Amino acid sequence: MQKYFITKNDLENFRITGDDCHHISTVMRFKASDRVLVSDGDKSYLVSLKSISSNEVTFDIIEERIGNVELPVFVSIFQGYPKGDKIEEIIKHGTELGANQFTPTLMKRSVFKLDPKKKEAKLARFNKIAKEAAEQSYRDRVPLVDDIIELKKIDFSSYTHKILCYEENAKNNELTNFKSIVSNLNKNDKVAIVIGPEGGIDDSELNYLKSLGFISASLGPRILRTETAVFYCLSAISYEMELKK
Amino acid sequence: MQKYFITKNDLENFRITGDDCHHISTVMRFKASDRVLVSDGDKSYLVSLKSISSNEVTFDIIEERIGNVELPVFVSIFQGYPKGDKIEEIIKHGTELGANQFTPTLMKRSVFKLDPKKKEAKLARFNKIAKEAAEQSYRDRVPLVDDIIELKKIDFSSYTHKILCYEENAKNNELTNFKSIVSNLNKNDKVAIVIGPEGGIDDSELNYLKSLGFISASLGPRILRTETAVFYCLSAISYEMELKK
């Protein structure tokens, strides 16, 4: 079933406004009495559509949807800014896999150069991708894509667990650090995961992150691309914490 | 370090031929005495380059590389043929994550229509993507991308474990089947994983696969895109079998 994230104000007025109306009327071609899910980011509701136009859709609430589809821990991805459009792929699939926050991070080996004039438009686009992926995967919350920022300006002090994905650990056959942390996570822990760009992490960045309490870890014996590392981390946390034997 | 897969004949003659020579001479701009890894698909060697041209590169073997970077189980992905170029993304990242075989599978809800004239070229391209991803991730083996085939023509009899990723299980909050299987895998088991295309699995396909012994399973409470499901399965198998606490 299709899910739409709407504002609290629109929820109180039993209506959907903005781009989603076009999606409902023209892309999905929904009709009156068709059912969709709506969420204000806190709670989700099954609703029946009443009137449909390209700029406003109204609905009746049928019932509140109870059920937790959010990862039991808060996972924030600090992604060394990669080449091309990879950051969009990371936000899209990372949202499906349950990440709560993405911070595009400028690191020494990031090829990307930030054009300040384009920053707001980029962030708006990234957050739209996160919203659509959250709707597609039936999430209750839309992850935040935070400001594009330099590594050394990030405040990691609120995180209970800090993991640095580091390919040299894979080359040295280190296979325990990641699982030791993930298998001991508790509900509501806050996990920061730093992943380097294509060229990896610079030595000074490695030492800086270690000084902040980050544990460097491999994700198995193969060398993963930067975007694949994000998918691995989130999948493994879900497998460990959400699936049962 | 860069890795190249070469033929047994080329290995016996201490040479690299074909497209890789262009990559070595022009893309990477390697010089004599630079070191790379070569593999014939069985064993990997650290070699020192001797002469370099755009159609032949020669080398001396320095040492055999011992070390296992292959998943301890044989995983074959039967991927319901998805839209657009997604199959290429699945082969690329799935190879990094350790899959041994991919079978692009024509299923009822696949939008893709196979043009027989283009089949050979497509398969050649898919296998090239697998080779490059295997080199990039330092694998010892290049996964095979098998023929594009209809679901009912596939012989699953050699597989010890058969998993069907089925989103209805996620909607019904089934969270035990996948982990029950994966946490009991043993070295050298053969695992078949069937993943539907965007529209999912048809009821008749579901019943057919169940009759062959497939277990339907969710991959957590969120609804994953078809390509994300592949990444989840392989990451979880690696986390379970390759990482240690």
Short mmCIF file of C-alpha atoms in Angstrom, two decimals:
data_model
loop_
_atom_site.label_atom_id
_atom_site.label_comp_id
_atom_site.label_asym_id
_atom_site.label_seq_id
_atom_site.Cartn_x
_atom_site.Cartn_y
_atom_site.Cartn_z
CA MET A 1 0.00 0.00 0.00
CA GLN A 2 1.24 3.48 -0.84
CA LYS A 3 2.37 5.66 2.09
CA TYR A 4 2.55 9.46 2.24
CA PHE A 5 4.28 11.64 4.81
CA ILE A 6 2.25 14.78 5.52
CA THR A 7 2.49 17.71 7.93
CA LYS A 8 0.78 17.66 11.33
CA ASN A 9 -1.37 20.55 10.15
CA ASP A 10 -2.53 18.63 7.07
CA LEU A 11 -3.25 15.57 9.23
CA GLU A 12 -5.42 17.65 11.59
CA ASN A 13 -7.31 18.93 8.54
CA PHE A 14 -7.63 15.44 6.98
CA ARG A 15 -5.96 16.55 3.77
CA ILE A 16 -2.86 16.00 1.62
CA THR A 17 -1.26 18.96 -0.19
CA GLY A 18 1.82 19.57 -2.38
CA ASP A 19 3.58 17.16 -4.76
CA ASP A 20 1.86 14.11 -3.27
CA CYS A 21 -1.48 15.23 -4.79
CA HIS A 22 0.01 14.90 -8.27
CA HIS A 23 1.35 11.47 -7.32
CA ILE A 24 -2.08 10.39 -6.02
CA SER A 25 -4.15 11.78 -8.88
CA THR A 26 -1.89 11.32 -11.92
CA VAL A 27 0.85 8.77 -11.15
CA MET A 28 -1.13 6.28 -9.03
CA ARG A 29 -4.55 7.33 -10.44
CA PHE A 30 -6.26 6.70 -7.11
CA LYS A 31 -10.02 7.21 -6.90
CA ALA A 32 -12.34 8.15 -4.03
CA SER A 33 -12.57 5.34 -1.42
CA ASP A 34 -9.13 3.93 -2.37
CA ARG A 35 -6.99 3.35 0.72
CA VAL A 36 -3.49 4.61 1.48
CA LEU A 37 -1.32 5.09 4.56
CA VAL A 38 -0.50 8.56 5.84
CA SER A 39 1.96 9.49 8.56
CA ASP A 40 2.90 12.74 10.27
CA GLY A 41 6.28 11.25 11.22
CA ASP A 42 4.97 10.13 14.62
CA LYS A 43 1.98 7.93 13.90
CA SER A 44 0.67 6.15 10.82
CA TYR A 45 -2.97 5.90 9.77
CA LEU A 46 -4.91 3.85 7.25
CA VAL A 47 -7.14 6.33 5.42
CA SER A 48 -9.84 6.27 2.76
CA LEU A 49 -9.53 8.96 0.08
CA LYS A 50 -12.54 11.28 -0.37
CA SER A 51 -11.93 14.01 -2.94
CA ILE A 52 -8.94 14.02 -5.29
CA SER A 53 -7.51 16.91 -7.30
CA SER A 54 -4.00 17.80 -8.40
CA ASN A 55 -3.54 20.29 -5.53
CA GLU A 56 -5.59 18.86 -2.66
CA VAL A 57 -6.68 15.40 -1.58
CA THR A 58 -9.01 14.85 1.39
CA PHE A 59 -9.46 11.66 3.40
CA ASP A 60 -11.18 9.96 6.34
CA ILE A 61 -9.11 8.09 8.90
CA ILE A 62 -10.08 4.42 9.16
CA GLU A 63 -7.66 3.36 11.89
CA GLU A 64 -4.29 4.02 13.46
CA ARG A 65 -1.60 1.62 12.32
CA ILE A 66 0.24 0.11 15.27
CA GLY A 67 3.45 -1.76 14.59
CA ASN A 68 7.09 -0.88 14.67
CA VAL A 69 9.00 -0.82 11.42
CA GLU A 70 11.86 1.36 12.73
CA LEU A 71 15.27 -0.07 13.63
CA PRO A 72 15.50 -0.43 17.43
CA VAL A 73 18.68 1.69 17.44
CA PHE A 74 19.28 5.18 16.03
CA VAL A 75 21.83 4.82 13.22
CA SER A 76 23.50 7.88 11.73
CA ILE A 77 25.57 7.47 8.57
CA PHE A 78 28.47 9.90 8.15
CA GLN A 79 29.26 9.32 4.50
CA GLY A 80 32.52 10.60 3.03
CA TYR A 81 31.15 12.50 0.04
CA PRO A 82 31.49 10.09 -2.92
CA LYS A 83 31.76 10.68 -6.65
CA GLY A 84 28.83 11.38 -8.97
CA ASP A 85 25.33 10.52 -7.81
CA LYS A 86 26.35 7.74 -5.41
CA ILE A 87 25.22 9.76 -2.40
CA GLU A 88 21.67 9.56 -3.75
CA GLU A 89 21.86 5.78 -4.08
CA ILE A 90 23.16 5.61 -0.49
CA ILE A 91 20.31 7.76 0.85
CA LYS A 92 17.69 5.79 -1.10
CA HIS A 93 18.72 2.27 -0.14
CA GLY A 94 20.01 3.34 3.30
CA THR A 95 16.55 4.72 4.10
CA GLU A 96 14.91 1.43 3.14
CA LEU A 97 17.41 -0.35 5.37
CA GLY A 98 16.46 1.80 8.37
CA ALA A 99 19.07 4.58 8.77
CA ASN A 100 17.82 7.55 10.83
CA GLN A 101 20.18 10.22 9.63
CA PHE A 102 22.69 10.85 6.83
CA THR A 103 25.45 13.45 6.98
CA PRO A 104 27.29 13.99 3.66
CA THR A 105 30.78 14.55 5.02
CA LEU A 106 33.63 16.36 3.31
CA MET A 107 36.78 14.30 3.83
CA LYS A 108 40.35 14.65 2.59
CA ARG A 109 39.92 12.21 -0.27
CA SER A 110 36.46 13.40 -1.36
CA VAL A 111 36.73 14.42 -5.01
CA PHE A 112 33.49 16.42 -4.67
CA LYS A 113 33.86 20.20 -4.39
CA LEU A 114 30.94 21.95 -2.73
CA ASP A 115 29.47 24.85 -4.69
CA PRO A 116 27.83 26.95 -1.91
CA LYS A 117 25.21 28.26 -4.36
CA LYS A 118 23.99 24.72 -5.06
CA LYS A 119 24.00 23.48 -1.47
CA GLU A 120 20.40 24.26 -0.55
CA ALA A 121 19.05 22.72 -3.75
CA LYS A 122 21.16 19.60 -3.21
CA LEU A 123 19.97 19.16 0.37
CA ALA A 124 16.35 19.65 -0.69
CA ARG A 125 16.80 16.97 -3.34
CA PHE A 126 18.49 14.56 -0.88
CA ASN A 127 15.67 15.00 1.65
CA LYS A 128 13.08 14.40 -1.07
CA ILE A 129 14.83 11.12 -1.96
CA ALA A 130 14.75 10.12 1.73
CA LYS A 131 11.03 10.95 1.98
CA GLU A 132 10.15 8.91 -1.11
CA ALA A 133 12.25 5.96 0.03
CA ALA A 134 10.63 6.11 3.49
CA GLU A 135 7.19 6.04 1.86
CA GLN A 136 8.14 3.18 -0.43
CA SER A 137 9.50 1.08 2.46
CA TYR A 138 6.53 1.88 4.79
CA ARG A 139 8.69 3.58 7.41
CA ASP A 140 7.14 5.61 10.24
CA ARG A 141 9.87 8.24 10.12
CA VAL A 142 11.67 10.07 7.35
CA PRO A 143 15.42 10.14 8.01
CA LEU A 144 17.04 13.56 8.07
CA VAL A 145 19.73 14.35 5.52
CA ASP A 146 21.81 16.81 7.48
CA ASP A 147 23.99 19.65 6.23
CA ILE A 148 27.03 18.88 4.05
CA ILE A 149 29.87 19.41 6.52
CA GLU A 150 33.60 18.89 7.08
CA LEU A 151 34.54 15.90 9.22
CA LYS A 152 36.24 17.94 11.93
CA LYS A 153 33.17 20.15 12.46
CA ILE A 154 30.93 17.21 13.41
CA ASP A 155 29.96 16.75 17.07
CA PHE A 156 29.92 12.99 17.77
CA SER A 157 29.54 13.37 21.55
CA SER A 158 25.93 12.14 21.74
CA TYR A 159 26.67 8.70 20.22
CA THR A 160 26.94 5.62 22.42
CA HIS A 161 28.75 3.58 19.73
CA LYS A 162 31.17 4.82 17.08
CA ILE A 163 32.22 2.63 14.15
CA LEU A 164 34.69 3.53 11.42
CA CYS A 165 34.52 1.25 8.37
CA TYR A 166 38.14 0.85 7.36
CA GLU A 167 39.28 -1.31 4.48
CA GLU A 168 42.78 -1.80 5.87
CA ASN A 169 41.14 -3.89 8.62
CA ALA A 170 39.82 -6.20 5.89
CA LYS A 171 43.28 -6.46 4.32
CA ASN A 172 44.72 -7.34 7.75
CA ASN A 173 42.03 -9.99 8.26
CA GLU A 174 40.44 -8.24 11.26
CA LEU A 175 36.98 -9.81 11.52
CA THR A 176 35.80 -9.21 15.10
CA ASN A 177 35.37 -5.48 15.77
CA PHE A 178 32.13 -4.86 13.88
CA LYS A 179 30.25 -7.89 15.20
CA SER A 180 31.51 -7.34 18.75
CA ILE A 181 29.84 -3.94 18.74
CA VAL A 182 26.66 -4.80 16.80
CA SER A 183 25.91 -7.98 18.76
CA ASN A 184 25.98 -5.96 22.00
CA LEU A 185 23.72 -3.09 20.93
CA ASN A 186 20.71 -2.30 23.09
CA LYS A 187 17.40 -0.67 22.18
CA ASN A 188 17.69 3.11 21.75
CA ASP A 189 21.49 3.11 21.49
CA LYS A 190 22.84 5.79 19.16
CA VAL A 191 25.29 4.46 16.58
CA ALA A 192 27.56 6.68 14.47
CA ILE A 193 29.01 4.99 11.39
CA VAL A 194 31.72 6.77 9.42
CA ILE A 195 32.45 5.52 5.89
CA GLY A 196 35.21 7.02 3.76
CA PRO A 197 34.82 8.19 0.16
CA GLU A 198 36.24 6.11 -2.76
CA GLY A 199 39.85 6.88 -1.86
CA GLY A 200 39.32 5.80 1.74
CA ILE A 201 40.26 7.44 5.01
CA ASP A 202 43.40 9.54 5.36
CA ASP A 203 45.83 8.68 8.21
CA SER A 204 45.20 11.98 9.99
CA GLU A 205 41.43 11.35 9.81
CA LEU A 206 41.93 7.82 11.12
CA ASN A 207 43.91 9.10 14.11
CA TYR A 208 41.43 11.91 14.74
CA LEU A 209 38.45 9.53 14.76
CA LYS A 210 40.26 7.04 16.98
CA SER A 211 40.97 9.88 19.43
CA LEU A 212 37.19 10.45 19.59
CA GLY A 213 36.58 6.81 20.50
CA PHE A 214 35.84 5.36 17.07
CA ILE A 215 36.61 1.65 16.58
CA SER A 216 37.91 0.78 13.11
CA ALA A 217 36.29 -2.31 11.67
CA SER A 218 36.22 -4.43 8.54
CA LEU A 219 32.99 -5.67 6.95
CA GLY A 220 34.30 -9.10 6.05
CA PRO A 221 37.27 -10.18 3.95
CA ARG A 222 36.26 -8.56 0.65
CA ILE A 223 36.93 -4.91 -0.19
CA LEU A 224 33.57 -3.15 -0.53
CA ARG A 225 32.78 -0.02 -2.50
CA THR A 226 31.80 2.91 -0.30
CA GLU A 227 28.06 2.61 -1.08
CA THR A 228 28.10 -1.18 -0.55
CA ALA A 229 29.62 -0.66 2.92
CA VAL A 230 26.56 1.37 3.98
CA PHE A 231 24.20 -1.37 2.80
CA TYR A 232 26.26 -4.01 4.66
CA CYS A 233 26.26 -2.12 7.99
CA LEU A 234 22.53 -1.46 8.01
CA SER A 235 21.59 -4.97 6.81
CA ALA A 236 23.78 -6.54 9.49
CA ILE A 237 22.25 -4.38 12.25
CA SER A 238 18.75 -5.33 11.07
CA TYR A 239 19.68 -9.03 10.87
CA GLU A 240 21.20 -8.94 14.36
CA MET A 241 18.46 -6.94 16.08
CA GLU A 242 15.22 -7.38 14.12
CA LEU A 243 15.28 -10.97 12.88
CA LYS A 244 14.83 -13.89 15.24
CA LYS A 245 15.89 -17.53 15.05
CA MET B 1 46.14 -3.29 -4.96
CA GLN B 2 44.67 -3.87 -8.40
CA LYS B 3 43.66 -7.44 -9.25
CA TYR B 4 43.27 -9.00 -12.69
CA PHE B 5 41.64 -12.28 -13.64
CA ILE B 6 43.55 -13.99 -16.45
CA THR B 7 43.35 -17.32 -18.27
CA LYS B 8 45.32 -20.37 -17.12
CA ASN B 9 47.19 -20.24 -20.41
CA ASP B 10 48.21 -16.61 -19.84
CA LEU B 11 49.27 -17.43 -16.28
CA GLU B 12 51.51 -20.28 -17.52
CA ASN B 13 53.08 -17.84 -19.98
CA PHE B 14 53.45 -15.05 -17.35
CA ARG B 15 51.45 -12.60 -19.41
CA ILE B 16 48.24 -10.57 -19.45
CA THR B 17 46.35 -10.07 -22.72
CA GLY B 18 43.09 -8.47 -23.86
CA ASP B 19 41.27 -5.44 -22.34
CA ASP B 20 43.26 -5.58 -19.11
CA CYS B 21 46.40 -4.41 -20.97
CA HIS B 22 44.66 -1.16 -21.84
CA HIS B 23 43.59 -0.82 -18.20
CA ILE B 24 47.17 -1.44 -16.99
CA SER B 25 48.92 0.81 -19.51
CA THR B 26 46.44 3.66 -20.01
CA VAL B 27 43.94 3.75 -17.14
CA MET B 28 46.22 2.83 -14.22
CA ARG B 29 49.44 3.93 -15.98
CA PHE B 30 51.45 1.17 -14.32
CA LYS B 31 55.19 0.99 -15.03
CA ALA B 32 57.66 -1.88 -15.02
CA SER B 33 58.26 -3.24 -11.47
CA ASP B 34 54.83 -2.03 -10.23
CA ARG B 35 53.00 -4.79 -8.39
CA VAL B 36 49.50 -6.16 -9.01
CA LEU B 37 47.56 -9.30 -8.13
CA VAL B 38 46.65 -11.83 -10.80
CA SER B 39 44.37 -14.82 -10.46
CA ASP B 40 43.39 -17.66 -12.77
CA GLY B 41 40.20 -18.19 -10.76
CA ASP B 42 41.84 -20.84 -8.59
CA LYS B 43 44.87 -19.21 -7.06
CA SER B 44 46.03 -15.61 -6.65
CA TYR B 45 49.58 -14.35 -7.09
CA LEU B 46 51.41 -11.14 -6.29
CA VAL B 47 53.36 -10.26 -9.44
CA SER B 48 55.84 -7.61 -10.59
CA LEU B 49 55.14 -6.15 -14.03
CA LYS B 50 57.96 -6.44 -16.59
CA SER B 51 57.02 -5.11 -20.03
CA ILE B 52 53.86 -3.11 -20.66
CA SER B 53 52.09 -2.39 -23.93
CA SER B 54 48.47 -1.90 -24.89
CA ASN B 55 48.10 -5.49 -26.12
CA GLU B 56 50.45 -7.52 -23.90
CA VAL B 57 51.82 -7.16 -20.40
CA THR B 58 54.40 -9.57 -18.96
CA PHE B 59 55.20 -10.24 -15.32
CA ASP B 60 57.24 -12.22 -12.80
CA ILE B 61 55.49 -14.02 -9.95
CA ILE B 62 56.70 -12.86 -6.53
CA GLU B 63 54.56 -15.12 -4.33
CA GLU B 64 51.30 -16.99 -4.11
CA ARG B 65 48.65 -15.23 -2.06
CA ILE B 66 47.09 -17.47 0.57
CA GLY B 67 43.92 -16.38 2.29
CA ASN B 68 40.27 -16.95 1.80
CA VAL B 69 38.09 -14.07 0.72
CA GLU B 70 35.24 -16.23 -0.59
CA LEU B 71 31.98 -16.72 1.32
CA PRO B 72 32.06 -20.13 3.06
CA VAL B 73 28.78 -21.09 1.35
CA PHE B 74 27.88 -21.10 -2.34
CA VAL B 75 25.14 -18.49 -2.84
CA SER B 76 23.20 -18.31 -6.08
CA ILE B 77 20.91 -15.33 -6.69
CA PHE B 78 17.87 -16.00 -8.89
CA GLN B 79 16.82 -12.45 -9.61
CA GLY B 80 13.40 -11.72 -11.07
CA TYR B 81 14.42 -9.57 -14.04
CA PRO B 82 13.97 -5.96 -12.86
CA LYS B 83 13.40 -2.72 -14.73
CA GLY B 84 16.10 -0.66 -16.46
CA ASP B 85 19.72 -1.25 -15.51
CA LYS B 86 19.05 -2.50 -11.98
CA ILE B 87 20.28 -5.98 -12.86
CA GLU B 88 23.74 -4.47 -13.43
CA GLU B 89 23.73 -2.80 -10.02
CA ILE B 90 22.71 -6.11 -8.46
CA ILE B 91 25.53 -8.00 -10.21
CA LYS B 92 28.11 -5.34 -9.28
CA HIS B 93 27.34 -4.99 -5.57
CA GLY B 94 26.26 -8.63 -5.22
CA THR B 95 29.69 -9.70 -6.48
CA GLU B 96 31.44 -7.52 -3.90
CA LEU B 97 29.21 -9.06 -1.24
CA GLY B 98 30.27 -12.59 -2.23
CA ALA B 99 27.57 -14.12 -4.46
CA ASN B 100 28.80 -17.06 -6.55
CA GLN B 101 26.21 -17.05 -9.29
CA PHE B 102 23.47 -14.83 -10.69
CA THR B 103 20.59 -16.05 -12.82
CA PRO B 104 18.48 -13.29 -14.39
CA THR B 105 15.08 -14.93 -14.14
CA LEU B 106 12.01 -14.15 -16.23
CA MET B 107 9.04 -14.05 -13.89
CA LYS B 108 5.35 -13.23 -14.38
CA ARG B 109 5.69 -9.65 -13.19
CA SER B 110 8.98 -8.89 -14.96
CA VAL B 111 8.37 -5.90 -17.23
CA PHE B 112 11.51 -6.76 -19.22
CA LYS B 113 10.98 -8.43 -22.59
CA LEU B 114 13.92 -10.47 -23.83
CA ASP B 115 15.08 -9.65 -27.35
CA PRO B 116 16.81 -12.91 -28.41
CA LYS B 117 19.16 -10.97 -30.72
CA LYS B 118 20.52 -8.98 -27.81
CA LYS B 119 20.84 -11.84 -25.34
CA GLU B 120 24.46 -12.80 -26.01
CA ALA B 121 25.63 -9.19 -25.83
CA LYS B 122 23.74 -8.66 -22.59
CA LEU B 123 25.23 -11.76 -20.98
CA ALA B 124 28.73 -10.76 -22.10
CA ARG B 125 28.22 -7.34 -20.54
CA PHE B 126 26.86 -8.82 -17.28
CA ASN B 127 29.82 -11.17 -16.99
CA LYS B 128 32.24 -8.30 -17.62
CA ILE B 129 30.60 -6.35 -14.76
CA ALA B 130 31.02 -9.40 -12.51
CA LYS B 131 34.69 -9.75 -13.47
CA GLU B 132 35.45 -6.09 -12.77
CA ALA B 133 33.60 -6.17 -9.44
CA ALA B 134 35.48 -9.35 -8.46
CA GLU B 135 38.77 -7.62 -9.26
CA GLN B 136 37.82 -4.48 -7.35
CA SER B 137 36.79 -6.47 -4.25
CA TYR B 138 39.88 -8.77 -4.37
CA ARG B 139 37.86 -11.94 -4.83
CA ASP B 140 39.49 -15.22 -5.80
CA ARG B 141 36.63 -16.22 -8.06
CA VAL B 142 34.52 -14.44 -10.63
CA PRO B 143 30.84 -15.27 -10.18
CA LEU B 144 29.04 -16.65 -13.20
CA VAL B 145 26.13 -14.74 -14.65
CA ASP B 146 24.06 -17.57 -16.06
CA ASP B 147 21.65 -17.58 -18.96
CA ILE B 148 18.50 -15.44 -18.81
CA ILE B 149 15.85 -18.07 -18.19
CA GLU B 150 12.20 -18.60 -17.22
CA LEU B 151 11.59 -19.52 -13.58
CA LYS B 152 10.00 -22.88 -14.37
CA LYS B 153 12.98 -24.01 -16.46
CA ILE B 154 15.44 -23.70 -13.57
CA ASP B 155 16.71 -26.87 -11.88
CA PHE B 156 17.01 -26.16 -8.13
CA SER B 157 17.67 -29.78 -7.15
CA SER B 158 21.33 -29.31 -6.22
CA TYR B 159 20.66 -26.67 -3.53
CA THR B 160 20.74 -27.61 0.16
CA HIS B 161 18.82 -24.45 1.22
CA LYS B 162 16.14 -22.56 -0.71
CA ILE B 163 14.99 -19.10 0.35
CA LEU B 164 12.27 -17.02 -1.29
CA CYS B 165 12.32 -13.34 -0.31
CA TYR B 166 8.66 -12.45 -0.02
CA GLU B 167 7.42 -9.05 1.05
CA GLU B 168 4.06 -10.36 2.27
CA ASN B 169 6.02 -12.03 5.08
CA ALA B 170 7.25 -8.57 6.17
CA LYS B 171 3.69 -7.23 6.09
CA ASN B 172 2.58 -10.16 8.26
CA ASN B 173 5.44 -9.51 10.69
CA GLU B 174 7.17 -12.85 10.03
CA LEU B 175 10.72 -12.33 11.28
CA THR B 176 12.13 -15.80 11.96
CA ASN B 177 12.42 -17.78 8.70
CA PHE B 178 15.48 -16.08 7.18
CA LYS B 179 17.60 -16.08 10.32
CA SER B 180 16.60 -19.64 11.21
CA ILE B 181 18.07 -20.80 7.92
CA VAL B 182 21.13 -18.53 7.76
CA SER B 183 22.21 -19.13 11.36
CA ASN B 184 22.28 -22.88 10.68
CA LEU B 185 24.30 -22.84 7.45
CA ASN B 186 27.42 -24.97 7.25
CA LYS B 187 30.55 -24.54 5.15
CA ASN B 188 30.02 -25.55 1.50
CA ASP B 189 26.23 -25.53 1.73
CA LYS B 190 24.54 -24.42 -1.50
CA VAL B 191 21.98 -21.66 -1.01
CA ALA B 192 19.44 -20.63 -3.66
CA ILE B 193 17.85 -17.22 -3.09
CA VAL B 194 14.89 -16.20 -5.26
CA ILE B 195 13.96 -12.51 -5.33
CA GLY B 196 10.97 -11.23 -7.29
CA PRO B 197 11.02 -8.28 -9.70
CA GLU B 198 9.49 -4.90 -8.71
CA GLY B 199 5.92 -6.19 -8.82
CA GLY B 200 6.79 -9.11 -6.57
CA ILE B 201 6.03 -12.81 -6.83
CA ASP B 202 2.82 -14.07 -8.40
CA ASP B 203 0.67 -16.51 -6.37
CA SER B 204 1.26 -19.34 -8.82
CA GLU B 205 5.03 -18.75 -8.61
CA LEU B 206 4.82 -18.71 -4.82
CA ASN B 207 3.02 -22.03 -4.76
CA TYR B 208 5.38 -23.54 -7.34
CA LEU B 209 8.48 -22.52 -5.35
CA LYS B 210 6.97 -23.77 -2.10
CA SER B 211 6.31 -27.12 -3.79
CA LEU B 212 10.06 -27.28 -4.56
CA GLY B 213 10.92 -26.76 -0.89
CA PHE B 214 11.47 -23.00 -0.84
CA ILE B 215 10.86 -21.22 2.47
CA SER B 216 9.34 -17.75 2.12
CA ALA B 217 11.00 -15.20 4.35
CA SER B 218 10.96 -11.51 5.18
CA LEU B 219 14.10 -9.42 5.50
CA GLY B 220 12.90 -7.37 8.46
CA PRO B 221 9.84 -5.17 8.93
CA ARG B 222 10.51 -2.66 6.14
CA ILE B 223 9.60 -3.26 2.50
CA LEU B 224 12.82 -3.42 0.47
CA ARG B 225 13.28 -2.69 -3.21
CA THR B 226 14.28 -5.75 -5.22
CA GLU B 227 17.96 -4.71 -5.48
CA THR B 228 18.15 -3.83 -1.78
CA ALA B 229 16.88 -7.30 -0.89
CA VAL B 230 19.90 -8.88 -2.63
CA PHE B 231 22.31 -6.66 -0.70
CA TYR B 232 20.54 -7.52 2.58
CA CYS B 233 20.70 -11.30 2.05
CA LEU B 234 24.39 -11.37 1.15
CA SER B 235 25.41 -8.91 3.90
CA ALA B 236 23.53 -10.94 6.52
CA ILE B 237 25.14 -14.20 5.38
CA SER B 238 28.59 -12.58 5.57
CA TYR B 239 27.84 -11.09 9.01
CA GLU B 240 26.60 -14.43 10.30
CA MET B 241 29.36 -16.63 8.85
CA GLU B 242 32.46 -14.48 8.30
CA LEU B 243 32.48 -12.01 11.19
CA LYS B 244 33.29 -13.10 14.72
CA LYS B 245 32.42 -11.66 18.12
#
